[in-house]
Structures are given as structure tokens and as C-alpha cells.
CSV table of C-alpha atoms and ligand atoms in Angstrom, one decimal:
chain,number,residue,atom,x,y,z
Z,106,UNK,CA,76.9,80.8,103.5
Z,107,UNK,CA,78.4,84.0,103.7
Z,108,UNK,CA,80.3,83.8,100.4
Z,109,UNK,CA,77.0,83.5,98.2
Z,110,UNK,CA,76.1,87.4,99.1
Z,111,UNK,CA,76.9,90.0,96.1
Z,112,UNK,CA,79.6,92.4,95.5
Z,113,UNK,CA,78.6,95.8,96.6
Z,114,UNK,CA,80.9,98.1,95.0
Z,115,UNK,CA,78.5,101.0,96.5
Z,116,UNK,CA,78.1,100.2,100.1
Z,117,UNK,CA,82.0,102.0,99.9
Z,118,UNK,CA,82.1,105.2,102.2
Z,119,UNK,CA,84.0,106.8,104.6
Z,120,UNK,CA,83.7,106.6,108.5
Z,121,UNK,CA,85.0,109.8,110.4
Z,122,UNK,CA,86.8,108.7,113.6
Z,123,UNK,CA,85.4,110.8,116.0
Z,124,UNK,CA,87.6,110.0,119.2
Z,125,UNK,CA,91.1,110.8,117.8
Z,126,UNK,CA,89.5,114.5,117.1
Z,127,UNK,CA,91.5,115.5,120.3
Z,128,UNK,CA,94.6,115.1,118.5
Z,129,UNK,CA,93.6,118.4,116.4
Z,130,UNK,CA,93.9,116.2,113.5
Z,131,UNK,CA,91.2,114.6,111.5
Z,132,UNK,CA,91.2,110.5,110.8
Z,133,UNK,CA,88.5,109.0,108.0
Z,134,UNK,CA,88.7,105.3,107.3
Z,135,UNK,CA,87.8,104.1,103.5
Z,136,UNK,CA,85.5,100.9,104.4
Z,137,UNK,CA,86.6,98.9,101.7
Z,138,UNK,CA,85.4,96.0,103.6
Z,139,UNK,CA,82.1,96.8,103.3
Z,140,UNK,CA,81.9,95.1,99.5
Z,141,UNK,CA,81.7,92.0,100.9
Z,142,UNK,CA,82.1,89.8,104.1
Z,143,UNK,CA,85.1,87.6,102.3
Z,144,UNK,CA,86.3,89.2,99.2
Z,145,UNK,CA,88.4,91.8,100.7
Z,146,UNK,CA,88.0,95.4,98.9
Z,147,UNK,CA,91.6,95.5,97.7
Z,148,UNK,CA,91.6,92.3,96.2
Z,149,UNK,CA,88.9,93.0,93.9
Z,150,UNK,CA,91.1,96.2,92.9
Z,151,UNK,CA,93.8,94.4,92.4
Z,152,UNK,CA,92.8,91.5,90.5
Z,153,UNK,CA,90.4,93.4,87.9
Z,154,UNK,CA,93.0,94.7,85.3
Z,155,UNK,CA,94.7,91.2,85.4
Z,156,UNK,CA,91.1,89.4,84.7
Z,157,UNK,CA,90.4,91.7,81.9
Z,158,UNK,CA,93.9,90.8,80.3
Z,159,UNK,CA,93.3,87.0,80.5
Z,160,UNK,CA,89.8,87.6,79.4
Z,161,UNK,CA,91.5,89.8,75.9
Z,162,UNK,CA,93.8,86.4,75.6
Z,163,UNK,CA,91.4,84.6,75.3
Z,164,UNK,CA,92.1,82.5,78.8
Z,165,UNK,CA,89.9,79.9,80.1
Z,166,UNK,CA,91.8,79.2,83.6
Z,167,UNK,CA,93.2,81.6,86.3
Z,168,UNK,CA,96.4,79.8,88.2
Z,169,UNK,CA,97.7,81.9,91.4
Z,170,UNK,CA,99.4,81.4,94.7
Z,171,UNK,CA,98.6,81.6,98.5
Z,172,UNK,CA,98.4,80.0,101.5
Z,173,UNK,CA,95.9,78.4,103.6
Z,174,UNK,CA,94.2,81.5,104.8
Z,175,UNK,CA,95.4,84.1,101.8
Z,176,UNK,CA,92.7,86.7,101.3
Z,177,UNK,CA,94.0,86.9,97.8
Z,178,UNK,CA,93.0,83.2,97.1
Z,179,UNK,CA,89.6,83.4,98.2
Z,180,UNK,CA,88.9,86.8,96.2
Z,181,UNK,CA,90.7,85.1,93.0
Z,182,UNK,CA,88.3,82.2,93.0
Z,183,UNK,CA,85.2,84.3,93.4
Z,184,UNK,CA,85.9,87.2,91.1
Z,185,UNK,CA,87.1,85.1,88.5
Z,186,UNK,CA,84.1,82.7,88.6
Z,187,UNK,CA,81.9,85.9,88.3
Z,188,UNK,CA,83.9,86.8,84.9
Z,189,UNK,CA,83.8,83.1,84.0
Z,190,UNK,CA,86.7,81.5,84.2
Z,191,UNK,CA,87.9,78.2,85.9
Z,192,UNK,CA,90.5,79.0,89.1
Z,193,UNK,CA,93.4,76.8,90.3
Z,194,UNK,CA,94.7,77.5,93.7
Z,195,UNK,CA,98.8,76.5,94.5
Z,196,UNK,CA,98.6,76.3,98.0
Z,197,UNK,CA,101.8,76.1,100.4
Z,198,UNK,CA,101.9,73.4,102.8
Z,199,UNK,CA,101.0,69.6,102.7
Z,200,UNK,CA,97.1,69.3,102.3
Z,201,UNK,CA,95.3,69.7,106.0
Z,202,UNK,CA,93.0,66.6,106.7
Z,203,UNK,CA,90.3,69.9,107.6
Z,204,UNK,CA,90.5,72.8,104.8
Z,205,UNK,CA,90.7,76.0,106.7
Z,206,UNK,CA,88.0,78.4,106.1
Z,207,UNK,CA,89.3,80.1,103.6
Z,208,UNK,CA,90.2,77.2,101.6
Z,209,UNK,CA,86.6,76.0,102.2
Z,210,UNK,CA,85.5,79.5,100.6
Z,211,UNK,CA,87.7,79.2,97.7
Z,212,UNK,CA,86.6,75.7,97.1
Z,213,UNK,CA,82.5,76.8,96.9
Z,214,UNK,CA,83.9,79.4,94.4
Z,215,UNK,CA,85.1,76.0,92.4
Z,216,UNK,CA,88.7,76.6,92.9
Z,217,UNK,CA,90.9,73.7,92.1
Z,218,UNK,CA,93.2,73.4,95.3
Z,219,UNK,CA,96.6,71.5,94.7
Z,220,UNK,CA,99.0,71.5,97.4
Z,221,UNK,CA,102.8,72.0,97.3
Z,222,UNK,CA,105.7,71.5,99.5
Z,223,UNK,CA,107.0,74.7,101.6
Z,224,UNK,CA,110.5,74.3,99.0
Z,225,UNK,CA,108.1,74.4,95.8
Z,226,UNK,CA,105.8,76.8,97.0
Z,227,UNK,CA,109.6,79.3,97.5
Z,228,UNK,CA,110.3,78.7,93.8
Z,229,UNK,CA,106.6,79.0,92.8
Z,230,UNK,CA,106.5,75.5,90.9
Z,231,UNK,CA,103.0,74.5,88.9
Z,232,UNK,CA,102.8,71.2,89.5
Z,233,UNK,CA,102.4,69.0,86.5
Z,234,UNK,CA,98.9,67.6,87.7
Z,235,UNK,CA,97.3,70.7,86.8
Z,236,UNK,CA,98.9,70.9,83.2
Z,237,UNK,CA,97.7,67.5,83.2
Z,238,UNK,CA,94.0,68.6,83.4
Z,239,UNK,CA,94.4,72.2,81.3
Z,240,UNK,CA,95.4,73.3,78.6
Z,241,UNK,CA,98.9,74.9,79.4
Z,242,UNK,CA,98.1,78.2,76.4
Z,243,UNK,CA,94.8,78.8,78.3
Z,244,UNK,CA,95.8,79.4,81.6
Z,245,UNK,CA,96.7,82.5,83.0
Z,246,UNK,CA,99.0,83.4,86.0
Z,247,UNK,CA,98.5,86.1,88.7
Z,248,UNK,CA,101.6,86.4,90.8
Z,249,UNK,CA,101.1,85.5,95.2
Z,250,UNK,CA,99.2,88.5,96.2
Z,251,UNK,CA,98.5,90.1,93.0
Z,252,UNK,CA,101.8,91.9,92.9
Z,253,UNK,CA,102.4,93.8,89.6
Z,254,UNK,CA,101.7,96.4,87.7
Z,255,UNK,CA,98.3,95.4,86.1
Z,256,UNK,CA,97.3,94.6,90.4
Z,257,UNK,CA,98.4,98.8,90.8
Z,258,UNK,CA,96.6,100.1,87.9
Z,259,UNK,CA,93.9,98.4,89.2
Z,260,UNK,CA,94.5,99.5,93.0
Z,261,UNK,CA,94.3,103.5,91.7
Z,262,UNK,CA,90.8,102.9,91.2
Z,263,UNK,CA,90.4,102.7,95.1
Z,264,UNK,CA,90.8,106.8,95.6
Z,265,UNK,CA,88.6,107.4,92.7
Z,266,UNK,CA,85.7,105.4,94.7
Z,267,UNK,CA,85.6,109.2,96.6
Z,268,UNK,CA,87.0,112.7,96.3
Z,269,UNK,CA,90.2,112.5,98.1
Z,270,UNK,CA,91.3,115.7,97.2
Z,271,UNK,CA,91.1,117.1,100.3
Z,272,UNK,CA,93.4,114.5,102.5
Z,273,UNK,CA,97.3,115.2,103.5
Z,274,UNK,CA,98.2,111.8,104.6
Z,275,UNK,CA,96.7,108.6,103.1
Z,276,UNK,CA,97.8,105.6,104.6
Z,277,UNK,CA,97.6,102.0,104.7
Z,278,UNK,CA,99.0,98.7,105.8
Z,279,UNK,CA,101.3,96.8,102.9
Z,280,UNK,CA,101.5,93.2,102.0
Z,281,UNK,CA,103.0,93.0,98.7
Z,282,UNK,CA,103.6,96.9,98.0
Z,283,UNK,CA,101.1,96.5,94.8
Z,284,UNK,CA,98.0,98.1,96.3
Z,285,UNK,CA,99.7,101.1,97.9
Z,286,UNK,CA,101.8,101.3,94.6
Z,287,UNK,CA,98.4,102.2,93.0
Z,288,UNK,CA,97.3,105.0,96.0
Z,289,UNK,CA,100.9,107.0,95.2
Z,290,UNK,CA,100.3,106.5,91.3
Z,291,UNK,CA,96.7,107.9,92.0
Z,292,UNK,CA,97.0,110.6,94.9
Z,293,UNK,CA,98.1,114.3,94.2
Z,294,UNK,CA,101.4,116.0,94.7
Z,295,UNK,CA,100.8,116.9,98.0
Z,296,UNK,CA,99.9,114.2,99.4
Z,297,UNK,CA,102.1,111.9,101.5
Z,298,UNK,CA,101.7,107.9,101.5
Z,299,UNK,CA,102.4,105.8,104.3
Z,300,UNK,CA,102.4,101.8,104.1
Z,301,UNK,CA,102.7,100.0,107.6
Z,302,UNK,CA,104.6,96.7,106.8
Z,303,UNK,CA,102.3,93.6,108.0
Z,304,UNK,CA,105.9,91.7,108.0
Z,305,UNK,CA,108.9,91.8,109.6
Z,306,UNK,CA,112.0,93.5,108.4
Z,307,UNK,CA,111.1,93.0,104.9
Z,308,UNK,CA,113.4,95.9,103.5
Z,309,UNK,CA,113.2,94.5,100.4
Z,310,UNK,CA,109.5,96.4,99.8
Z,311,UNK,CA,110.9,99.9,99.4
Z,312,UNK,CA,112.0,98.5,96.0
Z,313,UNK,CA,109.4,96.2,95.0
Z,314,UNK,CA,107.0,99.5,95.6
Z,315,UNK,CA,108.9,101.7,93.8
Z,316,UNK,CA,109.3,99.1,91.1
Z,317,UNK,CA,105.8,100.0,90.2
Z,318,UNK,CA,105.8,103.7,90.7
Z,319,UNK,CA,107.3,106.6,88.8
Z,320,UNK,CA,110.2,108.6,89.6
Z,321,UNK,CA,108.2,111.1,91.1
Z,322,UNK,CA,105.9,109.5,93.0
Z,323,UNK,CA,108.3,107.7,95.0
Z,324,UNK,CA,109.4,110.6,97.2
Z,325,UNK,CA,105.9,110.9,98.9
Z,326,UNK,CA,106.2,107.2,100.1
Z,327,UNK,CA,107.2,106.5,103.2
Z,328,UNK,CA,106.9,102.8,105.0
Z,329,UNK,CA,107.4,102.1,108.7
Z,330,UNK,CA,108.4,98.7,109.8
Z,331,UNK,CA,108.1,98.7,113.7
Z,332,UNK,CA,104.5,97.6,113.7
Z,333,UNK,CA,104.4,93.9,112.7
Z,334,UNK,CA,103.2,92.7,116.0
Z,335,UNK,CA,105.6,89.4,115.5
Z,336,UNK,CA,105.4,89.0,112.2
Z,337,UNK,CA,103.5,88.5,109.0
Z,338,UNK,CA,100.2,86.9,110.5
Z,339,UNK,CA,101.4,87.0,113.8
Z,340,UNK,CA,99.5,88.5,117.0
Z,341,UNK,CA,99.6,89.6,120.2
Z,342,UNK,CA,97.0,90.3,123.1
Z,343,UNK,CA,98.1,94.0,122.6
Z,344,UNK,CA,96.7,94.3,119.5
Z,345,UNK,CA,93.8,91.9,119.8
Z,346,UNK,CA,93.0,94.4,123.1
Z,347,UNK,CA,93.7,97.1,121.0
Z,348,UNK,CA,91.2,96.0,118.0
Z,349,UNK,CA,88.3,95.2,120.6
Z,350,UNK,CA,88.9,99.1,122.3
Z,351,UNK,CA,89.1,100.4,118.5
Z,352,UNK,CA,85.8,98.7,117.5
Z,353,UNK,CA,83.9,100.3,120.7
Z,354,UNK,CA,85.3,103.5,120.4
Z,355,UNK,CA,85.0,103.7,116.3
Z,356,UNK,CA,82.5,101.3,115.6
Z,357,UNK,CA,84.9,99.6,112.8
Z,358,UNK,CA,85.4,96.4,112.6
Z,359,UNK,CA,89.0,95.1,111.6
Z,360,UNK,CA,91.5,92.1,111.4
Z,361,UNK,CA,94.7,91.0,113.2
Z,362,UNK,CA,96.7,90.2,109.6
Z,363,UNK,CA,96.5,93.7,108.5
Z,364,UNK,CA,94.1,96.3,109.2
Z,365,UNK,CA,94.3,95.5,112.9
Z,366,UNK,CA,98.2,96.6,113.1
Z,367,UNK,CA,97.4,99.7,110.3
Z,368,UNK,CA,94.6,101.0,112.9
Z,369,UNK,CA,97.3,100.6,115.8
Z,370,UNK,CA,99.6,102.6,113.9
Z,371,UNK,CA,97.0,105.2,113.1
Z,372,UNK,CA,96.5,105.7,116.8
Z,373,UNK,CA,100.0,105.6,117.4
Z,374,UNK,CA,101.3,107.5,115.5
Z,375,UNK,CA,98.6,110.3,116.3
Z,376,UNK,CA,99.6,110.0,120.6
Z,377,UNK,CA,102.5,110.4,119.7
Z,378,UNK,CA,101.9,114.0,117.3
Z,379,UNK,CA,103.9,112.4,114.4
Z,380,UNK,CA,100.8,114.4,111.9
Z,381,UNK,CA,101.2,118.2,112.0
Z,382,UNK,CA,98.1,120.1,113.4
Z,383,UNK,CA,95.2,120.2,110.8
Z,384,UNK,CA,96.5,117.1,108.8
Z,385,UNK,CA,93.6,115.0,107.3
Z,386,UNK,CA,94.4,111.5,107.0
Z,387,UNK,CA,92.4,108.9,105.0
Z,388,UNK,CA,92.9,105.4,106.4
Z,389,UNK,CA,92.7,102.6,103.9
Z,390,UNK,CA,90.6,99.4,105.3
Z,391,UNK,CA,91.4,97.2,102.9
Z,392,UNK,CA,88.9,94.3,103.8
Z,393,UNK,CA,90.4,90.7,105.0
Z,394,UNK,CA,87.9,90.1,107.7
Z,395,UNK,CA,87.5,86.9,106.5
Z,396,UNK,CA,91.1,86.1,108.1
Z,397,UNK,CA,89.6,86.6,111.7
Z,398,UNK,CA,87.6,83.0,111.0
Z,399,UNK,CA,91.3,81.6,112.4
Z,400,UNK,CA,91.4,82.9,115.7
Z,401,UNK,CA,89.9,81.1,118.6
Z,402,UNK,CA,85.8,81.8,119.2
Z,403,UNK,CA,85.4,84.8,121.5
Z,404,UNK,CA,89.0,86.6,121.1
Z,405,UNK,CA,87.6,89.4,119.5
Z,406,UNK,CA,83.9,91.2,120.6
Z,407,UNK,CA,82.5,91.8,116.6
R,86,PLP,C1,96.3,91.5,100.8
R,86,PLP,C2,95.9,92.5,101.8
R,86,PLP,C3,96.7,93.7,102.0
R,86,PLP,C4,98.0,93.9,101.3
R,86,PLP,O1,97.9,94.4,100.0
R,86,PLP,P1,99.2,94.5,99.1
R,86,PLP,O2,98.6,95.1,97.8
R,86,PLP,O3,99.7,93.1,98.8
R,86,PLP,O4,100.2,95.3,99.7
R,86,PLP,C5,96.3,94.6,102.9
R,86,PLP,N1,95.1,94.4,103.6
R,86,PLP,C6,94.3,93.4,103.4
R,86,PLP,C7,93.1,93.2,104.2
R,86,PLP,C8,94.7,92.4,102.5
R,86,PLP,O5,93.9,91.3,102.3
């Protein structure tokens, strides 16, 4: 199984894109997804700072949100089994009769599934079975995708992996707002930051990111919203054609939740000139391959 293969925090590297060179500009991806096939690289970012806290408290169990296919999920129940804790996953939705993929994951990890109703899951309600089983002072919760600040201290470590120093535009593709809260608080003055929204019309980011940010950093944020493809987890054959032609011409592999719609942007945006001549842009890949596991066999050719 896929999940039993080690963390490789140095496989990390940068991938030039050599067909968008036309453009006069210069793309390099960060291949965060190289650490491992189903903890995406941001998650481990995010979640480290909050594992060490619960570890300082003296914690025994990690309690955090998701749904049936969360990236988050699956990288919570495998880093925090590596640092020894026990997981509990609160899963939206009535339980499947088949566990999706990424449940299955989580549950080899150990994670302790418990599944709530789509009206819980909104007010973020720990059932009372699990407090029935732990210890309710020696459990620790991490927010639905990591959001906080501890998740974007953690997320700066991402541009220290390399010397980014040299990029103008750093982009990448925002769930929560907590990982690119952590490239702003960690990139220099001159550099912009641009998040692509994996949801739709969710206005309500600006201020979640800049709730993490300081004063100044905020100004070299900028979010667009117009490339959602339908929504949050939502697809269409545009993009799936688009991923396929991305992974021939580039070579780099990617996912239809996220970094599939932040590579469409990238190219995008560069037809269209939006990056002044010379510019040097650093795309994030943030992992989440493991989400592909969902779509039917044969959609996409890697
Ligand atoms: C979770 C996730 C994101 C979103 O990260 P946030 O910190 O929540 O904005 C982006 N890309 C991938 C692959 C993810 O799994």
C-alpha cells in the first residue's frame, strides 16, 4: 500500500517549466508533492507546529475535521501516528457502506472515523461517543483544514525548503487561506502573493488570510476568484483536458481539487500577459494527488 512509504522531506525541488518560456517570463513549480504519494506537502507544513503544541501539553489524541476525501484528514492521521499520538477523524456525511479511499488511508493510519450529520458537521459538534472513549483534557483539536495561526507558522517553512529569493510572483491555489498566510509571512517585500480560490465566491477569505498576516504583508496579497471550475471539488473536461496537456508538456503531475485549477491559472494568466516581462514566478504544488483516487479509471493519463 501506498500509504506505508516514508516521508521524504528531501525529494523537494523545483521543476522549470520549459514551454511557457515563450511568454518571456520564467515559471518553476515547488514539487511539494513529491514527499509522499498521499500526505500532501502542505499538510505536513501545516500540521507540524500544532503537533508540537499538543505534544508540549502533554496530549495523547488529535481530534480534527474533514470530509470523505479531505487531504487534511489523511495527513493528520499519518503524521500524528509518526509523532505518537492516537487520531479521531469527524467526518461530514452519514457513514458510506464503502469508505472512500481516503477514509481507507486514514483508517490504516489508525484514525478513529465517527460520522456526523451535514447540520453537526456546520457547527463542528464532537460527538459524545468519542468523549465516551478519551479523556476529554487529553485530546487536542486542529481546526477543518488546519486553519490558524500555528498551520501558517508552520506553512513559512515551505519557502525556506529553497532559496526563493530570487522569484517576483509566488503563487498558489487557497483552501483555507492558512498555507498561503504562511508564504506572505515568509516571502520578501518585493514579492507579490497570489492565491487562486479552489471555491466559489468565497469573499469571506480575504479576511480569514489577513487574519493571520501582518499589516504589512497583506498589501502583497492578491486572490482571484474566477477559476473554481464549478466549485470547491468540482470539475470540468476543460480542466481534466487541460491537466492531461499540462502533464505532457511539463511532465508534472497534478489534481482536479487544487493544483489542477492553480496550474490553469498559471497558464492563463501568462496567455493572457497578466506578469510583466522578466517576472519569475514560483508555483506552489501543494501535493493532494491522493484526491485523483475519486475520479473514474482512465480520466486522466498519469
Ligand atoms: C489543503 C490543500 C490546499 C489548501 O491549503 P490551505 O492552507 O487550506 O489554503 C491546497 N492544495 C492542496 C493540494 C491541499 O491539499
Amino acid at each position: 500500500m501506498l500509504v506505508n512509504q516514508a516521508i521524504h522531506l528531501e525529494n523537494i525541488r523545483v521543476d522549470p517549466v520549459h514551454f511557457l518560456q515563450k511568454f518571456h517570463t520564467t515559471v518553476e513549480v515547488l514539487r511539494l508533492d513529491l514527499v509522499h504519494p498521499v500526505i500532501s506537502g502542505n499538510k505536513l507544513f501545516k500540521l507540524k507546529e500544532y503537533l508540537k503544541e499538543a505534544k508540549f501539553l502533554g496530549k495523547e489524541t488529535i481530534v480534527t475535521f474533514g470530509g470523505a476525501y479531505s487531504n487534511h484528514i489523511v495527513a493528520t492521521a499519518a503524521a500524528a501516528k509518526e509523532m505518537g499520538f492516537k487520531t479521531i477523524g469527524i467526518i461530514r456525511g452519514e457513514k458510506p457502506t464503502v469508505l472512500s479511499p481516503t477514509l481507507m488511508d486514514a483508517s490504516s493510519y489508525e484514525m478513529e472515523l465517527h460520522f456526523i450529520t451535514r447540520e453537526q458537521y456546520r457547527k463542528k459538534l464532537i460527538p459524545s461517543s468519542v468523549y465516551e472513549q478519551h479523556e476529554l483534557n487529553k485530546t487536542y483539536v486542529i481546526n477543518e483544514g488546519g486553519y490558524g495561526a500555528l498551520g501558517a507558522i508552520g506553512a513559512k517553512d515551505i519557502l525556506h525548503c529553497i532559496d526563493s529569493g530570487s522569484y517576483t510572483h509566488i503563487i498558489d491555489v487557497v483552501g483555507t487561506g492558512t498555507t498561503i498566510a504562511g508564504l506572505l509571512e515568509a516571502s520578501s517585500p518585493n514579492q507579490l502573493v497570489i492565491g487562486i480560490s479552489s471555491m466559489k465566491n468565497n469573499y469571506s477569505l480575504q479576511g480569514e488570510i489577513e487574519n493571520l498576516v501582518s499589516d504589512e504583508n497583506k498589501k502583497r496579497l492578491l486572490l482571484f476568484h474566477d477559476y473554481h471550475f464549478g466549485g470547491y471539488a468540482k470539475y470540468t473536461n476543460r480542466l481534466i483536458e487541460f491537466m492531461n496537456e499540462w502533464y505532457r508538456l511539463a511532465s508534472i503531475p497534478s489534481d482536479f481539487v487544487y493544483t489542477g485549477k492553480l496550474f490553469f491559472a498559471v497558464n492563463d494568466l501568462i496567455e493572457k500577459n497578466y506578469f510583466p516581462p522578466s517576472s519569475k514566478i514560483l508555483a506552489i504544488h501543494s501535493g493532494g494527488l491522493q484526491g485523483n483516487q475519486s475520479l473514474p479509471k482512465g480520466t486522466l493519463i498519469f
